[in-house]
PDB file of C-alpha atoms in Angstrom:
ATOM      1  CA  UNK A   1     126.125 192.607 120.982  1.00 58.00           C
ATOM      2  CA  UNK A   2     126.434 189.881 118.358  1.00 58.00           C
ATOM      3  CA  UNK A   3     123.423 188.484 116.227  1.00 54.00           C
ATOM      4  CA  UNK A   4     123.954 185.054 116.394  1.00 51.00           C
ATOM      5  CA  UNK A   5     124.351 183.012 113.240  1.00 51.00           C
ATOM      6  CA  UNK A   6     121.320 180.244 112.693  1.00 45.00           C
ATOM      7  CA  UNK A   7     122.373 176.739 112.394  1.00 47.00           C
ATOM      8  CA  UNK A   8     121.416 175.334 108.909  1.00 47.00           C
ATOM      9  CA  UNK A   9     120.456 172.391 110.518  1.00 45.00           C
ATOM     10  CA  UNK A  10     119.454 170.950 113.749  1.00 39.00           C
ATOM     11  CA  UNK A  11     122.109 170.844 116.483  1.00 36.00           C
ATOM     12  CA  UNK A  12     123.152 167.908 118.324  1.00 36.00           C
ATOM     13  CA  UNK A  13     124.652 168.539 121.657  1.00 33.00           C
ATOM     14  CA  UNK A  14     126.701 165.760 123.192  1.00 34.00           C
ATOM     15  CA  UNK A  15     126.939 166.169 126.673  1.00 33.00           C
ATOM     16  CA  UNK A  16     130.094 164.525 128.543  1.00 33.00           C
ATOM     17  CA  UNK A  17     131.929 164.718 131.958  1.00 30.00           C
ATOM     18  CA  UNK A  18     135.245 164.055 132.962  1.00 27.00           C
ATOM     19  CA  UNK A  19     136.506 163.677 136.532  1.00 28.00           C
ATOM     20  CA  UNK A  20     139.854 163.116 137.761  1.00 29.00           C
ATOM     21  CA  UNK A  21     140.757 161.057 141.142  1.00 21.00           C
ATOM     22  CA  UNK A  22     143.379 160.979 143.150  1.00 22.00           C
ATOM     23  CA  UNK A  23     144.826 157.292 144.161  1.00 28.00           C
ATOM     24  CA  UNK A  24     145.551 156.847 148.063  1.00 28.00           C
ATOM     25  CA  UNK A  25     148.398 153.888 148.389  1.00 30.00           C
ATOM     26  CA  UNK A  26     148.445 152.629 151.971  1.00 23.00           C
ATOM     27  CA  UNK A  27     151.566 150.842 152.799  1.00 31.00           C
ATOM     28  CA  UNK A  28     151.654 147.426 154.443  1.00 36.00           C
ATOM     29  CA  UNK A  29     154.166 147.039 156.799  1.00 40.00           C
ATOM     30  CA  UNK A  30     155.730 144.565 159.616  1.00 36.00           C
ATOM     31  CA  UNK A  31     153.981 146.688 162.348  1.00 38.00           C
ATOM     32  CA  UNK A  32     151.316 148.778 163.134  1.00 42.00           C
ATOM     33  CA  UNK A  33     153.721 151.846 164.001  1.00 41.00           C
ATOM     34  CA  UNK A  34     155.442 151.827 160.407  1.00 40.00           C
ATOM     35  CA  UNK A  35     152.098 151.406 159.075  1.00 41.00           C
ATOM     36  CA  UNK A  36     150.743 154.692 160.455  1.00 38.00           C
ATOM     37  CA  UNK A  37     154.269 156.821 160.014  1.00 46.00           C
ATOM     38  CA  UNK A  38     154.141 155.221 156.106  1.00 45.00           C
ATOM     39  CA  UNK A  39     150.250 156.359 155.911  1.00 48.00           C
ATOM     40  CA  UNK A  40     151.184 159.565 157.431  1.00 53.00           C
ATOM     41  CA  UNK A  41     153.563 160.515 154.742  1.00 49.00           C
ATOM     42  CA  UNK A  42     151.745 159.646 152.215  1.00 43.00           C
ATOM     43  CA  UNK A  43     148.628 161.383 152.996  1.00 50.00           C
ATOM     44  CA  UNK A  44     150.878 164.388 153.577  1.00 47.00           C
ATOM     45  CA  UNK A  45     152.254 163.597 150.151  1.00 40.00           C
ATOM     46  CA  UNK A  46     148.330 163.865 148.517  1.00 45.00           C
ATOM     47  CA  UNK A  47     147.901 166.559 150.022  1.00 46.00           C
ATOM     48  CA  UNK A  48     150.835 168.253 148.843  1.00 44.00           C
ATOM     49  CA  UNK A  49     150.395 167.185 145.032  1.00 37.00           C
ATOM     50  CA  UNK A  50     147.063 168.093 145.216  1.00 43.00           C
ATOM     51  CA  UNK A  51     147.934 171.869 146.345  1.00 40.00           C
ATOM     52  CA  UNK A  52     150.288 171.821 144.007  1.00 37.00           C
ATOM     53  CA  UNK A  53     147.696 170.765 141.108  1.00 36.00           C
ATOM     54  CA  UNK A  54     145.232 173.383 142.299  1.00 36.00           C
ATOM     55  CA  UNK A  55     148.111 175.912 141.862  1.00 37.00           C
ATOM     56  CA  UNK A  56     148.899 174.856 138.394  1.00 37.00           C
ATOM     57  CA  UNK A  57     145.150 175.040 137.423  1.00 39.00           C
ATOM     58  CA  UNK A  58     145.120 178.440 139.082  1.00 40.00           C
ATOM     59  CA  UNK A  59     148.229 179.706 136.562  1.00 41.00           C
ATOM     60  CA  UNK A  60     146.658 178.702 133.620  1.00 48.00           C
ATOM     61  CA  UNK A  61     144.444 176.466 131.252  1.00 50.00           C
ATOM     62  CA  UNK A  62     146.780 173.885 131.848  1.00 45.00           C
ATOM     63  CA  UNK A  63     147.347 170.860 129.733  1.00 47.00           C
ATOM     64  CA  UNK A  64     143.836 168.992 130.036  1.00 60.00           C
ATOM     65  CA  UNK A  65     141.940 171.476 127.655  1.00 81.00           C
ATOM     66  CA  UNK A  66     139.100 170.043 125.690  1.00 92.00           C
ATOM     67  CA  UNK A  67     138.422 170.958 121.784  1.00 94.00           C
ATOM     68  CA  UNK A  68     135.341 172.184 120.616  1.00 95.00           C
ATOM     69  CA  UNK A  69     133.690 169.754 118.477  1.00 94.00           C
ATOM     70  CA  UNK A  70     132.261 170.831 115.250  1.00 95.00           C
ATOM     71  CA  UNK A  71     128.737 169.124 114.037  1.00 94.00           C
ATOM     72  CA  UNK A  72     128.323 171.043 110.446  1.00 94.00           C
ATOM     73  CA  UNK A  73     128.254 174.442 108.485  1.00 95.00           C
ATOM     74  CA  UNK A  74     126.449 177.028 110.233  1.00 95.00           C
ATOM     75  CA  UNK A  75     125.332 180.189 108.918  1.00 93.00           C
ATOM     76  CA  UNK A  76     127.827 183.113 109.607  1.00 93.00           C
ATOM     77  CA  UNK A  77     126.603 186.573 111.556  1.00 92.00           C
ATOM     78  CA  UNK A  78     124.665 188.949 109.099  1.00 88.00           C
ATOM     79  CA  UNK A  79     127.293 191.390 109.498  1.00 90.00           C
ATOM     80  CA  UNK A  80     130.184 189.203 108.933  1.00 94.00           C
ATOM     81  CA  UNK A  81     130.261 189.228 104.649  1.00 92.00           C
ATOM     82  CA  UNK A  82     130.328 192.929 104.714  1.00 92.00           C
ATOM     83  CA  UNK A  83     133.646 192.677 107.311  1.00 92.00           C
ATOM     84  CA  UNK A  84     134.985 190.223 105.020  1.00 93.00           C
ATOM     85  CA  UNK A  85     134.816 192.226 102.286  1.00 93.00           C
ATOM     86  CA  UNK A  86     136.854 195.278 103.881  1.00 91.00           C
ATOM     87  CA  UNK A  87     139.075 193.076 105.841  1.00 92.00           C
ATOM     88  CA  UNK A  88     140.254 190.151 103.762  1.00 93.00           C
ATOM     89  CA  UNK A  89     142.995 189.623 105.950  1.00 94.00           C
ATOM     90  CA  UNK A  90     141.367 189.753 109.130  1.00 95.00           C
ATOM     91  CA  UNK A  91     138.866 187.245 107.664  1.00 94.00           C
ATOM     92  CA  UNK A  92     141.095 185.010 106.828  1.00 96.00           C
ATOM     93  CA  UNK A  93     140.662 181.294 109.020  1.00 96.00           C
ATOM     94  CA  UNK A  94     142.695 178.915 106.744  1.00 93.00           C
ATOM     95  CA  UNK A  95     146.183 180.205 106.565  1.00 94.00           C
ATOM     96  CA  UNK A  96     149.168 178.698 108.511  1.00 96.00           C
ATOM     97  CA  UNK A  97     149.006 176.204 111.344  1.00 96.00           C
ATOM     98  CA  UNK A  98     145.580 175.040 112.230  1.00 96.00           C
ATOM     99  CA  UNK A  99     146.573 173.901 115.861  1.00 97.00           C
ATOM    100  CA  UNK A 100     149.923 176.257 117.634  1.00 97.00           C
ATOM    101  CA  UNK A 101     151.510 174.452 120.089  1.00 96.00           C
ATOM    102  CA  UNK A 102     151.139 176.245 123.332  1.00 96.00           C
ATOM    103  CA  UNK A 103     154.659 176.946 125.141  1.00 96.00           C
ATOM    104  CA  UNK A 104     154.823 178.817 128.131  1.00 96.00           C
ATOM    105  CA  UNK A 105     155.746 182.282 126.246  1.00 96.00           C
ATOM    106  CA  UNK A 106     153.024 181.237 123.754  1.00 96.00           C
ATOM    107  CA  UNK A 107     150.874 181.584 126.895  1.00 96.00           C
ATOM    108  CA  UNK A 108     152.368 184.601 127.931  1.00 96.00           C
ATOM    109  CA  UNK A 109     152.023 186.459 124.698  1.00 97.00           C
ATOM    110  CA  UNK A 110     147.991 185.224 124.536  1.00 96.00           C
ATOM    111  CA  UNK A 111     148.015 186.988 127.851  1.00 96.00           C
ATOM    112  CA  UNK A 112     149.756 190.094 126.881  1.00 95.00           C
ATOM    113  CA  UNK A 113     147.375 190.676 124.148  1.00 95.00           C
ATOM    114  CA  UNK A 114     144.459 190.211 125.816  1.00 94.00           C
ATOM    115  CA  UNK A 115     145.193 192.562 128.776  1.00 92.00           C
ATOM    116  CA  UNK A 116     146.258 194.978 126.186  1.00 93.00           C
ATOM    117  CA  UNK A 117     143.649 195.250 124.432  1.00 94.00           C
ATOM    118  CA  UNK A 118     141.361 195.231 126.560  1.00 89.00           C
ATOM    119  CA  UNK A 119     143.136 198.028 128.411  1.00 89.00           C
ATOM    120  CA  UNK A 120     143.366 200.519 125.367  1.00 89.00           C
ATOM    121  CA  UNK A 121     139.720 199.698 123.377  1.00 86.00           C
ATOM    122  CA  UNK A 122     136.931 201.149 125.237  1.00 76.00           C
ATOM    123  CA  UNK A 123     133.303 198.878 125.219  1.00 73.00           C
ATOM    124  CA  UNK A 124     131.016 200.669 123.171  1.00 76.00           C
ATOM    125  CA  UNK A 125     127.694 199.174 121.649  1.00 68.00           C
ATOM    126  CA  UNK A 126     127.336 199.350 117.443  1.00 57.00           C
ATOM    127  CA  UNK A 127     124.217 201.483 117.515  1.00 59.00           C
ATOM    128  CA  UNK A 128     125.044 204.935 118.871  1.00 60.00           C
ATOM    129  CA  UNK A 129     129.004 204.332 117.063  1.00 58.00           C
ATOM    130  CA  UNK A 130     128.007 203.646 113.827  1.00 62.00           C
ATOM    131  CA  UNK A 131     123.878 203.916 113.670  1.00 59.00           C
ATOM    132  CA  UNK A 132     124.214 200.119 112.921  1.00 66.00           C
ATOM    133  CA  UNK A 133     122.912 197.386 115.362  1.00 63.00           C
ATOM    134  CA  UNK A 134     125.790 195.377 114.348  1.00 76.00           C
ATOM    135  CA  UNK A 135     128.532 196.591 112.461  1.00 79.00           C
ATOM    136  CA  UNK A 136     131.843 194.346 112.064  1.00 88.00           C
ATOM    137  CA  UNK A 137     134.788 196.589 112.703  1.00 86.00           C
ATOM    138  CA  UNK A 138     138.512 196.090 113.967  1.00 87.00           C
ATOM    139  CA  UNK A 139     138.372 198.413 116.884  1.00 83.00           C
ATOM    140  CA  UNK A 140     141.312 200.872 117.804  1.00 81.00           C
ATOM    141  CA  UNK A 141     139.871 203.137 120.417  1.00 81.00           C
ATOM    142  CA  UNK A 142     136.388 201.707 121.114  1.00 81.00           C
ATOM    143  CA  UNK A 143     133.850 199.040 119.966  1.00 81.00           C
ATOM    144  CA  UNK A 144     131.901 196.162 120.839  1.00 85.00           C
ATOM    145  CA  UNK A 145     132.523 192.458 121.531  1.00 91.00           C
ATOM    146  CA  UNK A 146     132.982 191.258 118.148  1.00 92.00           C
ATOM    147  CA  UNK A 147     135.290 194.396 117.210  1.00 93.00           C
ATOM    148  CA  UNK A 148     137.263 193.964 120.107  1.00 93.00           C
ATOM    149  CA  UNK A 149     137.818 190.324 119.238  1.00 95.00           C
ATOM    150  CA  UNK A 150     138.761 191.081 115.787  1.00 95.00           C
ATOM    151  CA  UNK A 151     141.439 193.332 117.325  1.00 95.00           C
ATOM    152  CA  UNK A 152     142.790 190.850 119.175  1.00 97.00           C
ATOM    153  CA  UNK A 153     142.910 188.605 116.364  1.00 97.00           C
ATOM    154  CA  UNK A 154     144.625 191.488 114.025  1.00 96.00           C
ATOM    155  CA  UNK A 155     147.439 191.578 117.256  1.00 96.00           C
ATOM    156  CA  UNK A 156     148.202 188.025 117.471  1.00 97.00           C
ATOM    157  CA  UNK A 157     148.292 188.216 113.771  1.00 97.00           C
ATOM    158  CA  UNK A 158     151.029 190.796 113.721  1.00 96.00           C
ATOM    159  CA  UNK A 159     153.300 189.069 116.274  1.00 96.00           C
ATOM    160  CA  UNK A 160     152.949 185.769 114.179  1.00 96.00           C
ATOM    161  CA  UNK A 161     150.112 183.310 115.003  1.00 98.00           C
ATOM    162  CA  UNK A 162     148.723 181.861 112.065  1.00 97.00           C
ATOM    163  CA  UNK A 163     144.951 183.264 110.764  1.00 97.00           C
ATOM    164  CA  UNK A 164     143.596 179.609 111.020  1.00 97.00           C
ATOM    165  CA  UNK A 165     144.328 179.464 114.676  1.00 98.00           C
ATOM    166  CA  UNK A 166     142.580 182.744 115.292  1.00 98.00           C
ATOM    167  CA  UNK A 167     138.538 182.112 115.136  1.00 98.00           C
ATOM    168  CA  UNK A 168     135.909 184.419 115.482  1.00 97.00           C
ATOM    169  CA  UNK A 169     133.550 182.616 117.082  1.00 97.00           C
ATOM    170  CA  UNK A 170     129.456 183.474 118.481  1.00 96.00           C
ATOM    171  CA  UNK A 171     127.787 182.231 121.432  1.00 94.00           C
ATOM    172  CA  UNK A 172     125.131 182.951 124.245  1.00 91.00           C
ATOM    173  CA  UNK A 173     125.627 183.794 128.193  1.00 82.00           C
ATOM    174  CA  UNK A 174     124.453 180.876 129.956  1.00 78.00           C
ATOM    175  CA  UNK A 175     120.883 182.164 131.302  1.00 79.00           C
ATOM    176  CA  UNK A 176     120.373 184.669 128.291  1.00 80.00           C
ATOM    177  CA  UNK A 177     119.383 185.116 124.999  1.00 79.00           C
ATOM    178  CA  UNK A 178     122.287 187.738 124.077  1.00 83.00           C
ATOM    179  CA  UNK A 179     124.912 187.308 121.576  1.00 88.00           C
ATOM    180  CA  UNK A 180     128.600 187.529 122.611  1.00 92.00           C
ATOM    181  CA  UNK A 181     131.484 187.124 120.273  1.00 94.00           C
ATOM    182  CA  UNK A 182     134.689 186.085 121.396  1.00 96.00           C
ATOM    183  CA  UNK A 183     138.304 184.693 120.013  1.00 97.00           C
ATOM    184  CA  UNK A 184     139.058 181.216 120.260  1.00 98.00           C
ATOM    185  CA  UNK A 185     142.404 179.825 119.767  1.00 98.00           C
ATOM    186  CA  UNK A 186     143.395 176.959 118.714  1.00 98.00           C
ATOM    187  CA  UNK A 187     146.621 175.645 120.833  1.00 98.00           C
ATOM    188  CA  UNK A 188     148.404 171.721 121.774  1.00 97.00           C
ATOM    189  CA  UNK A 189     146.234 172.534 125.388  1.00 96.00           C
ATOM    190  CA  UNK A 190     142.977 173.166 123.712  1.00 96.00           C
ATOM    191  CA  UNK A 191     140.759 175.350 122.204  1.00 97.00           C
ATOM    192  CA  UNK A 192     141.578 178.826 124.457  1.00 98.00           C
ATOM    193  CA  UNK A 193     139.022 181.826 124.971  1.00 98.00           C
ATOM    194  CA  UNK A 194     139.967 185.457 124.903  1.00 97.00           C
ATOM    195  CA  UNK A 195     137.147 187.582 125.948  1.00 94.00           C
ATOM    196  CA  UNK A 196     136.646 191.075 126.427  1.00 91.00           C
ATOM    197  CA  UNK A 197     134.802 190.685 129.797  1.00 90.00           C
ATOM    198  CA  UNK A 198     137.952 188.904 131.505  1.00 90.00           C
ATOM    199  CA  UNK A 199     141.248 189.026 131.652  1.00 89.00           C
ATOM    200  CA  UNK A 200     142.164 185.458 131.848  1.00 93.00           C
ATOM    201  CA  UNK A 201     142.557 183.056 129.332  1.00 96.00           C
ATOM    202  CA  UNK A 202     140.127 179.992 129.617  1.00 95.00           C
ATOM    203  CA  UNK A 203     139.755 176.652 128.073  1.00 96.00           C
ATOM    204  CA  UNK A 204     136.309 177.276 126.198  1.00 96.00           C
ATOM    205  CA  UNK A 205     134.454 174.585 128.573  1.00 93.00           C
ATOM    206  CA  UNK A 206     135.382 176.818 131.622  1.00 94.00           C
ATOM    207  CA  UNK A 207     133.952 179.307 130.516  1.00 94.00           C
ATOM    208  CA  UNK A 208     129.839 180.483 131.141  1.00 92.00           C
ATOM    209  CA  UNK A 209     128.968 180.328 127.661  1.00 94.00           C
ATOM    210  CA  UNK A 210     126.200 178.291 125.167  1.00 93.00           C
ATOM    211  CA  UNK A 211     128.824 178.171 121.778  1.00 95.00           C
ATOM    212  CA  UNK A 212     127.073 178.099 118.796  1.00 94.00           C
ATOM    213  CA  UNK A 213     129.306 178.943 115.982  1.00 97.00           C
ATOM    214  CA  UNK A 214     133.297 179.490 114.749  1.00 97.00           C
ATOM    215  CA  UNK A 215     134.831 180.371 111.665  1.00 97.00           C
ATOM    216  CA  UNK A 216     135.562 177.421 109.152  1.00 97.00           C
ATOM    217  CA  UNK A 217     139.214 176.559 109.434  1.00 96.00           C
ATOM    218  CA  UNK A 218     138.483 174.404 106.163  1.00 93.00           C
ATOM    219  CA  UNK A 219     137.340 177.655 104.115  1.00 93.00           C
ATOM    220  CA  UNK A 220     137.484 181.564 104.445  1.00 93.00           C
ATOM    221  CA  UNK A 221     133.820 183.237 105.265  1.00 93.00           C
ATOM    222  CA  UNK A 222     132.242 180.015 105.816  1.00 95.00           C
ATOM    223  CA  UNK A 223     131.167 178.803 109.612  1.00 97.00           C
ATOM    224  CA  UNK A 224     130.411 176.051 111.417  1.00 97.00           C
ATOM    225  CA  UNK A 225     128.633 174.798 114.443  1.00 96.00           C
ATOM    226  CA  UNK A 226     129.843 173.952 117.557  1.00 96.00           C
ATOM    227  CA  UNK A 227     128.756 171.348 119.708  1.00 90.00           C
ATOM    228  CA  UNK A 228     130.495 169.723 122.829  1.00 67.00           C
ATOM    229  CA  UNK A 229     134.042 169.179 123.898  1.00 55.00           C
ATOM    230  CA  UNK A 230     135.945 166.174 123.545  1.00 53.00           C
TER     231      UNK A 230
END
């Protein structure tokens, strides 16, 4: 369980919503027959591309993910300076390429990591592993959300993805009061969430959080609040 950070000022939440249609084009023809064989088709054509839509949805985040959008500095986790101070590296949220473009081994390899870890580290609350409520930690064989993040941060880290892609980040479950810390990473399809109580990789708006806060991709062991997507 993460404490969550305090914003150091109000926060502004701008709600939006975004809807896609599908366009029906009903042919005009020189008789009623070709009219309905033409219509025919065509609906059987919607129907088909919208299948195949729902399929490529299903596969992955796809390539209408949103971006978190940032309204300020934020004040990081209590924990978090004394992590920084052991783990420079692992603190790190400046270095490298700010925004990876996503390519469909990219994906893969987010994947990969995330079912790994998740496999191997063991959920285990701060208090009765360390005495500490929260205790910032890259986990190997057990630890909590924010450890487990960091290890899947460490991971990505190793097989090349740049530290200011990688962003610890805080929020709430929906209809609680709990922290949660997850990894967010910054691709070309949107700001994607790996989480240690899934297995799939989500845009961030798909998934049943209240975001508060990320690491500053601007400065090292600074945060900032999050608001709404694009």
């Amino acid at each position: 369980m993460t404490d969550t950070p305090v914003p150091s000022g109000p926060v502004r939440v701008r709600a939006t919503k975004k809807a896609e249609f599908w366009g029906r084009a009903w042919p005009q023809g020189a008789s009623d027959r070709s009219n309905v064989r033409g219509g025919r088709r065509l609906k059987l054509l919607s129907i088909a591309l919208g299948a195949l839509t729902i399929l490529v949805s299903a596969s992955g985040p796809g390539h209408a993910g949103s971006t978190m959008m940032l309204t300020g500095d934020a004040f990081a986790p209590p924990a978090f300076s004394a992590f920084c101070k052991r783990e420079r590296r692992l603190c790190d949220s400046q270095s490298g390429k700010k925004v990876v473009d996503l390519s469909p081994d990219r994906l893969q390899e987010l994947r990969a990591v995330n079912a790994d870890v998740r496999k191997r580290v063991r959920e285990r609350d701060d208090l009765p592993a360390t005495g500490k409520t929260d205790d910032w930690r890259l986990a190997t064989r057990e630890g909590d959300c924010e450890d487990i993040a960091i290890a899947k941060k460490a991971e990505l880290m190793k097989k090349g993805w740049p530290a200011s892609a990688l962003l610890l980040t805080v929020a709430r479950q929906r209809f609680s009061e709990e922290g949660h810390t997850v990894l967010t990473v910054r691709t070309s399809d949107g700001d994607l969430i790996l989480d240690n109580l899934t297995p799939s990789v989500k845009d961030w708006s798909r998934t049943p959080y209240r975001y508060f806060a990320r690491q500053s991709q601007t400065q090292t062991g600074k945060w900032e609040r999050i608001g709404s997507g694009d």
